CSV table of C-alpha atoms in Angstrom, one decimal:
chain,number,residue,atom,x,y,z
A,332,LYS,CA,-121.6,-21.3,-71.5
A,333,PHE,CA,-123.2,-19.3,-68.6
A,334,MET,CA,-120.3,-20.3,-66.0
A,335,VAL,CA,-117.7,-19.3,-68.6
A,336,ALA,CA,-119.3,-16.2,-69.3
A,337,SER,CA,-119.7,-15.3,-65.6
A,338,ASP,CA,-116.3,-16.1,-64.8
A,339,GLN,CA,-114.8,-13.2,-68.0
A,340,VAL,CA,-117.2,-10.8,-66.3
A,341,MET,CA,-115.7,-11.9,-62.5
A,342,ASN,CA,-112.4,-11.2,-64.2
A,343,ARG,CA,-113.2,-8.1,-66.0
A,344,MET,CA,-114.6,-6.3,-63.1
A,345,ASN,CA,-111.4,-7.6,-60.5
A,346,GLU,CA,-109.3,-5.9,-63.4
A,347,LEU,CA,-111.0,-2.9,-63.2
A,348,GLY,CA,-111.4,-2.5,-59.6
A,349,LYS,CA,-107.6,-3.1,-59.7
A,350,ARG,CA,-107.1,-0.3,-62.0
A,351,ILE,CA,-109.5,2.3,-59.9
A,352,ASP,CA,-107.4,1.6,-56.7
A,353,THR,CA,-104.2,2.6,-58.8
A,354,LEU,CA,-106.1,5.6,-59.9
A,355,GLU,CA,-107.3,6.4,-56.8
A,356,THR,CA,-103.8,5.8,-55.2
A,357,ASN,CA,-102.0,8.1,-58.0
A,358,ILE,CA,-104.5,10.9,-57.3
A,359,GLY,CA,-103.9,10.9,-53.8
A,360,ASP,CA,-100.6,11.1,-54.6
A,361,VAL,CA,-101.2,14.2,-56.9
A,362,ILE,CA,-103.4,15.5,-54.1
A,363,SER,CA,-100.6,15.2,-51.5
A,364,HIS,CA,-97.7,17.4,-53.3
A,365,LEU,CA,-100.6,20.5,-53.8
A,366,PRO,CA,-100.3,23.1,-51.3
A,367,ILE,CA,-102.0,23.1,-48.2
A,368,GLU,CA,-104.4,25.3,-49.2
A,369,GLU,CA,-106.2,22.3,-51.3
A,370,SER,CA,-106.1,19.9,-47.8
A,371,THR,CA,-110.2,20.6,-47.6
A,372,THR,CA,-110.5,19.1,-51.2
A,373,GLN,CA,-108.3,16.1,-50.0
A,374,THR,CA,-110.4,15.2,-47.1
A,375,ASN,CA,-113.2,15.4,-49.1
A,376,ILE,CA,-112.4,13.2,-51.4
A,377,THR,CA,-111.1,10.8,-48.8
A,378,LYS,CA,-114.4,11.0,-47.2
A,379,GLN,CA,-115.9,10.0,-51.1
A,380,GLN,CA,-113.9,7.2,-51.6
A,381,GLN,CA,-114.9,6.0,-47.9
A,382,GLN,CA,-118.4,5.8,-48.5
A,383,LYS,CA,-118.0,4.4,-51.7
A,384,LYS,CA,-116.1,1.1,-50.6
A,385,PRO,CA,-118.6,-1.9,-49.8
């Protein structure tokens, strides 16, 4: 039972990870289309993403 449960948890985490990656990509696309004034925000978000990644 424990192995089945841990497999389900791992599958769920992988699924969530993929969704987060997709979200980050979409947010990055939106930010890249904003005017130049917003470039500092884009830089800050990029730094935060790099810190989060293991």
